[in-house]
CSV table of C-alpha atoms in Angstrom, one decimal:
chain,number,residue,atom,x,y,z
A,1,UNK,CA,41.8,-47.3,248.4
A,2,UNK,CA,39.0,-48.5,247.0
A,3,UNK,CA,35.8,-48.0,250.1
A,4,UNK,CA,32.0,-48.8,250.5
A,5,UNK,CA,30.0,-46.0,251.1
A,6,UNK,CA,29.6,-44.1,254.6
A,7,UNK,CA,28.7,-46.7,256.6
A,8,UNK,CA,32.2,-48.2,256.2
A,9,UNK,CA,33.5,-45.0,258.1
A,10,UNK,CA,31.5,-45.9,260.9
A,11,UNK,CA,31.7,-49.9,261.0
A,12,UNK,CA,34.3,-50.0,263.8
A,13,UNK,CA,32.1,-48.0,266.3
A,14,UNK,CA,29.2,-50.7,265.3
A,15,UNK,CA,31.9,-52.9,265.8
A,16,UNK,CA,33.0,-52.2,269.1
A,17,UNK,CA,29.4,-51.5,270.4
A,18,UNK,CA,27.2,-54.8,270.8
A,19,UNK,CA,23.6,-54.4,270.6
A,20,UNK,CA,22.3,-53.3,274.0
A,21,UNK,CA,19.7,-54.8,276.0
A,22,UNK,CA,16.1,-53.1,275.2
A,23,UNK,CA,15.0,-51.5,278.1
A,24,UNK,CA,11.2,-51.6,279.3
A,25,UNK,CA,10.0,-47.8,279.9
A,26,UNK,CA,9.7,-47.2,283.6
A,27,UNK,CA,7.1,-45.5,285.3
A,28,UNK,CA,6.0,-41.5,285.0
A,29,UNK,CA,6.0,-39.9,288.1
A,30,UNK,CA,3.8,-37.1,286.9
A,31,UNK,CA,1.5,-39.5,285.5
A,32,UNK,CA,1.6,-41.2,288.9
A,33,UNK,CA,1.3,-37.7,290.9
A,34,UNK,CA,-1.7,-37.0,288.2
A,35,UNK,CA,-5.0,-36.1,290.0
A,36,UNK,CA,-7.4,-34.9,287.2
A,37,UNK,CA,-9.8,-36.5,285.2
A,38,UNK,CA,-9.2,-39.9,285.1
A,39,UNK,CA,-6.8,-40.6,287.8
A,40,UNK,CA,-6.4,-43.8,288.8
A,41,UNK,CA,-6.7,-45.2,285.4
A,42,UNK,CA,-3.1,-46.7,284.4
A,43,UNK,CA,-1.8,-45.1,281.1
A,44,UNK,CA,-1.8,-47.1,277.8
A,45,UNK,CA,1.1,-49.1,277.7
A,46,UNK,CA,3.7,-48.3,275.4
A,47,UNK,CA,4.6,-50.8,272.5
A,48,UNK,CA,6.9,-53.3,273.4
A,49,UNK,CA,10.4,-53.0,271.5
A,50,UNK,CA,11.3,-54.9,269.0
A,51,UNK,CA,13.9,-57.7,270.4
A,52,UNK,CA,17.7,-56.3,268.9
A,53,UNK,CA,18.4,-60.1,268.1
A,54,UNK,CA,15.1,-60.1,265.6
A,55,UNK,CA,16.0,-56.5,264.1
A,56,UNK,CA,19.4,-58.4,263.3
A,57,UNK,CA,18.2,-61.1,261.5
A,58,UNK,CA,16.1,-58.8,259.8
A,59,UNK,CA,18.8,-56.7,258.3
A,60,UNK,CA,20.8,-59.8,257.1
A,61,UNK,CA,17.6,-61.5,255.5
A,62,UNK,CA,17.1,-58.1,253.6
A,63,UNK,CA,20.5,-58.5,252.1
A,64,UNK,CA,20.6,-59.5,248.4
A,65,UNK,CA,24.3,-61.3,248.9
A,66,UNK,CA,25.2,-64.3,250.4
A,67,UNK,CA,26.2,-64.4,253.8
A,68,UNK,CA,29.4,-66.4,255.0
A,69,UNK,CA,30.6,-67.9,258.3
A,70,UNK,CA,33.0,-70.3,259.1
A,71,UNK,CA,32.5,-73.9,257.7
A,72,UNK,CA,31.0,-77.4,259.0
A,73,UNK,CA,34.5,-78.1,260.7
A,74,UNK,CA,33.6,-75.2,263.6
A,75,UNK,CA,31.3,-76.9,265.6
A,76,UNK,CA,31.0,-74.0,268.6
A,77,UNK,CA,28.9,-71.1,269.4
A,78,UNK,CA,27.8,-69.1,266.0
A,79,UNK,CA,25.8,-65.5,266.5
A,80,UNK,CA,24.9,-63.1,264.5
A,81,UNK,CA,26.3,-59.4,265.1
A,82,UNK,CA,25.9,-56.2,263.3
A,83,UNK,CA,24.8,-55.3,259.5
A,84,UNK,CA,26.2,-52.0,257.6
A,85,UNK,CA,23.6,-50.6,255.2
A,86,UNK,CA,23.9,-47.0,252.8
A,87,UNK,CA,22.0,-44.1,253.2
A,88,UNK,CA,19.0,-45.7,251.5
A,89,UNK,CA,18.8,-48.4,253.9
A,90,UNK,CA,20.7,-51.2,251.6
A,91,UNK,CA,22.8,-53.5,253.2
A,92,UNK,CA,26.4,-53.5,252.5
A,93,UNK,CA,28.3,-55.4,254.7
A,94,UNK,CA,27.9,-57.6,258.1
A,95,UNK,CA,29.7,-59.9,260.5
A,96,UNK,CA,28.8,-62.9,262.2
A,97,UNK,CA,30.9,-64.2,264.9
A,98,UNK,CA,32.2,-67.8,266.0
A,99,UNK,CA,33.1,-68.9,269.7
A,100,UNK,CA,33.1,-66.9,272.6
A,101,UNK,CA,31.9,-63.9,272.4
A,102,UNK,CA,34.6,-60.9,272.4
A,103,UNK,CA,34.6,-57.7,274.7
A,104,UNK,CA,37.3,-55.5,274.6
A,105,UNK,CA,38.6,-56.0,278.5
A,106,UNK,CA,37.5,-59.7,278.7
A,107,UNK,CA,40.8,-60.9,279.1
A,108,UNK,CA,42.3,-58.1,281.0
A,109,UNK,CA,38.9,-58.8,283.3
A,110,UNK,CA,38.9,-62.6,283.5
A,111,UNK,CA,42.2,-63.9,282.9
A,112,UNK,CA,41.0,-65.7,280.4
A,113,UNK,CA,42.0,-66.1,277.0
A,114,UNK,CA,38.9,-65.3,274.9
A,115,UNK,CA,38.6,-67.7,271.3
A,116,UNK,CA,36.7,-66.5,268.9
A,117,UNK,CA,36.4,-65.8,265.2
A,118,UNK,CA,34.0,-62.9,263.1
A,119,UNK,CA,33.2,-63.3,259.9
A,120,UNK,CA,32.5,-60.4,257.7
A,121,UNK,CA,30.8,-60.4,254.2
A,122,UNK,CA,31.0,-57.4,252.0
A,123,UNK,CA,28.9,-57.2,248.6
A,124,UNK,CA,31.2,-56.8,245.6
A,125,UNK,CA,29.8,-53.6,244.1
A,126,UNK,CA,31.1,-52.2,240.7
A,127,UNK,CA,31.1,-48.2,240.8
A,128,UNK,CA,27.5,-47.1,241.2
A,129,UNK,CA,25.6,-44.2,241.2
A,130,UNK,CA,24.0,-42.9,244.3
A,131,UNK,CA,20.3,-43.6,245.7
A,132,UNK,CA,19.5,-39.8,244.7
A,133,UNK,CA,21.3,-39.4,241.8
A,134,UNK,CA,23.5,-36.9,243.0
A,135,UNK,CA,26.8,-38.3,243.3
A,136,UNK,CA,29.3,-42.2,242.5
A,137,UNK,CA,29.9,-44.0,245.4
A,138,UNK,CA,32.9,-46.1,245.1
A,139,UNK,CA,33.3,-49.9,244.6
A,140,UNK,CA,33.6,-52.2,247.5
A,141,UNK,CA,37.0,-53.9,247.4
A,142,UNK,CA,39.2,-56.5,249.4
A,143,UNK,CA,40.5,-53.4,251.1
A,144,UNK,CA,37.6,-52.8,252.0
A,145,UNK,CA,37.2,-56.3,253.6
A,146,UNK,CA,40.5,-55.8,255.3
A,147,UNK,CA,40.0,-52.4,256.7
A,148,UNK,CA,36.7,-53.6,258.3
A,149,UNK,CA,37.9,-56.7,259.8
A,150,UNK,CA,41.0,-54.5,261.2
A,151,UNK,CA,39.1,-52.4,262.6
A,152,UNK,CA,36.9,-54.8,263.9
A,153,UNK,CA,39.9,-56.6,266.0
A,154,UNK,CA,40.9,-52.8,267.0
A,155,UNK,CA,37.4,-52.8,268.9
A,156,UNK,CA,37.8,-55.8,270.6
A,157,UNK,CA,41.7,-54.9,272.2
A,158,UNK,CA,42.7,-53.0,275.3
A,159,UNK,CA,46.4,-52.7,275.8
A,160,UNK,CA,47.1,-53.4,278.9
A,161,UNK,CA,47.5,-51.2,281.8
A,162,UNK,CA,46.4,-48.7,279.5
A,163,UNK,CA,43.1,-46.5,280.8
A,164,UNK,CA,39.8,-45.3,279.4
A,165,UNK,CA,40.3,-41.9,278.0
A,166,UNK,CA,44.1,-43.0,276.5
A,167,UNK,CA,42.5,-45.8,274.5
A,168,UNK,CA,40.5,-43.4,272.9
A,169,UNK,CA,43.4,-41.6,271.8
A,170,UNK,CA,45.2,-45.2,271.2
A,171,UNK,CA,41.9,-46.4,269.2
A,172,UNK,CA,42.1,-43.6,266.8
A,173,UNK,CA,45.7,-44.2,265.9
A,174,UNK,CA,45.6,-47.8,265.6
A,175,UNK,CA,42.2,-47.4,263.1
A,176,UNK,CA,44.0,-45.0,260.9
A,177,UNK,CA,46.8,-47.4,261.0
A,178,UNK,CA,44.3,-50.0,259.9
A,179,UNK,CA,43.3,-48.1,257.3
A,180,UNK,CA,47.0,-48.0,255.7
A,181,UNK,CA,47.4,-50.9,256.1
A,182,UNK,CA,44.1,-52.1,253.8
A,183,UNK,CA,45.2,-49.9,251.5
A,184,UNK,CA,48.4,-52.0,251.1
A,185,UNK,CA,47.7,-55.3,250.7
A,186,UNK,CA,50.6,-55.9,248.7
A,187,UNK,CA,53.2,-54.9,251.5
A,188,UNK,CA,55.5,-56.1,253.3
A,189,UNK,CA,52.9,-56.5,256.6
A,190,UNK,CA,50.7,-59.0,254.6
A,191,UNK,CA,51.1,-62.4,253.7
A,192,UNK,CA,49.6,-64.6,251.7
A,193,UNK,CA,47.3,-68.1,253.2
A,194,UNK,CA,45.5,-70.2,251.2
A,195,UNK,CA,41.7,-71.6,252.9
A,196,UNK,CA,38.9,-73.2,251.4
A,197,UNK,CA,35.8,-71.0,250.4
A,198,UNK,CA,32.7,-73.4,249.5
A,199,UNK,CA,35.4,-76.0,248.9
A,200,UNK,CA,37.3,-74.3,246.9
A,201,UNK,CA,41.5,-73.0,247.8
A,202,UNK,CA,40.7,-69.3,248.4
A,203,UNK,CA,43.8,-66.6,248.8
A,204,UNK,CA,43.5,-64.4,251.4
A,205,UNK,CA,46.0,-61.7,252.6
A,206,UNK,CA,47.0,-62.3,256.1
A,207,UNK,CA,48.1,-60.5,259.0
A,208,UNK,CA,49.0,-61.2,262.9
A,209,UNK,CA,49.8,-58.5,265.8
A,210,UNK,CA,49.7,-59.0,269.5
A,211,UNK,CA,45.4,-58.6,269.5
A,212,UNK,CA,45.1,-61.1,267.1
A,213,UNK,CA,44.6,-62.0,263.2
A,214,UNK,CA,43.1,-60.2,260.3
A,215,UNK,CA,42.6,-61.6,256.8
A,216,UNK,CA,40.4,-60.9,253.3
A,217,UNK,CA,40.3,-62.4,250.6
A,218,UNK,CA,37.1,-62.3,247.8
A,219,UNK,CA,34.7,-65.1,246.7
A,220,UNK,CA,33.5,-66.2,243.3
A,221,UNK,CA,30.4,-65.9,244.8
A,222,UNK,CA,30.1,-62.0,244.5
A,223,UNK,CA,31.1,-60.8,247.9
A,224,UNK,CA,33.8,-60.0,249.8
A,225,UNK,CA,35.5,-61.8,252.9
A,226,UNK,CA,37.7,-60.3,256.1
A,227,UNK,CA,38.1,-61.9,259.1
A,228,UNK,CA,39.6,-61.5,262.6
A,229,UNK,CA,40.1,-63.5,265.6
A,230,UNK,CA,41.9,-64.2,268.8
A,231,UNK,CA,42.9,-67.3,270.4
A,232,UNK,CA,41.9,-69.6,267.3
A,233,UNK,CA,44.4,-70.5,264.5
A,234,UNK,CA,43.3,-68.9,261.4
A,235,UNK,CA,45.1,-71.7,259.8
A,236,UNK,CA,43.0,-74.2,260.6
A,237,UNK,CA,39.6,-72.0,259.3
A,238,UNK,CA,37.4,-72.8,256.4
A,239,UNK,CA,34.1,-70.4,254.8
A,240,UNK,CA,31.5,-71.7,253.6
A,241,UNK,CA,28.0,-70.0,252.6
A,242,UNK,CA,25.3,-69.7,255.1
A,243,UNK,CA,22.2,-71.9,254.2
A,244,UNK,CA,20.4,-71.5,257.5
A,245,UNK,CA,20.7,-68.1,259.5
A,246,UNK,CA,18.8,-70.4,262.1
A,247,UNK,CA,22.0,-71.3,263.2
A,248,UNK,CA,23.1,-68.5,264.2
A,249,UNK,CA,21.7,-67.0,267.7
């Protein structure tokens, strides 16, 4: 199958992990406990972090693709999540999600059935040489769009009654699992589901299991769509190009 480069490998731990919470240094005891020269005197203060929500939108304004979400129809919730870049810091890949906000355990937690959509956007890139010269990295395909947005679901699903250190084990079957299954998007797990794209009837390759939906499909805009959800219809979905990353959170 046709892959990104290394940062595809390691797009379902981004995935499952959601940017944390900065964390504001706490105090030194030894510099509280100091009695030398210039005790008393409070220690500089350290920088203050950059905000994870502005190093997003950072990594997808440095993107030379166009990003994609869901369409004017989806009036909820829109945020943006995580970015993929290659070893030279370009950006690849990146997902933005729709509705509520997904956690692995939320329903088994809450009771409640979570609704959301992601969105991901993969740059269509022919067969390039690497930053350093030294090697090919491989072109991005639909695969690869279905593989990530697999993945992606695989993050956001517990089994139930199923514990911590056995979804481990589960989570690295299912992803390899995923990973056939991108690599056969002609098979009899797939179908076919026709949504608009800028307007336009767009053919996707489709998918349901008990977690949810995966589907990719490619623009004629130069990039590559998957998708996942839970609790919404993919049916009912449209894409459409993101004009304003302001409407994102």
């Amino acid at each position: 199958m046709e892959t990104t480069s290394s940062s595809l490998v390691s797009a379902q731990t981004a995935e499952a992990s959601a940017a944390a919470p900065e964390q504001t240094p706490g105090k030194d005891p030894h510099t509280e406990a100091h009695t030398g020269p210039g005790a008393g005197t409070p220690p500089p203060e350290a920088p203050a972090p950059v905000p994870a929500a502005r190093r997003t939108a950072e990594g997808f304004l440095a993107a030379d693709f166009p990003w994609y979400g869901l369409d004017a129809a989806f009036t909820g919730p829109r945020r943006l999540m995580q970015v993929g870049t290659a070893a030279d810091g370009t950006v690849e890949h990146g997902s933005t999600g729709h509705g509520d906000e997904p956690s692995a355990r939320g329903e088994l937690a809450t009771g409640e059935k979570e609704r959301f959509a992601v969105v991901i956007t993969v740059a269509s890139n022919p067969l390039r040489r690497s930053s350093d010269g030294t090697g090919v990295l491989e072109a991005t395909s639909v695969s690869s769009a279905a593989w990530l947005a697999g993945s992606g679901l695989l993050a956001y699903s517990w089994p139930g009654q199923m514990d911590h250190a056995l979804r481990d084990d589960w989570l690295d079957q299912q992803t390899e699992a995923a990973w056939e299954l991108a690599d056969d998007l002609g098979g009899e797990d797939w179908s076919t589901l026709s949504l608009p794209v800028d307007g336009e009837p767009t053919t996707f390759h489709y998918r349901e299991s008990e977690f949810g939906w995966v589907l990719a499909g490619s623009t004629g805009s130069g990039v590559h769509l998957g998708a996942y959800g839970r609790g919404m219809s993919a049916y009912g979905l449209g894409f459409a190009a993101i004009t304003d990353l302001g409407t994102y959170e």
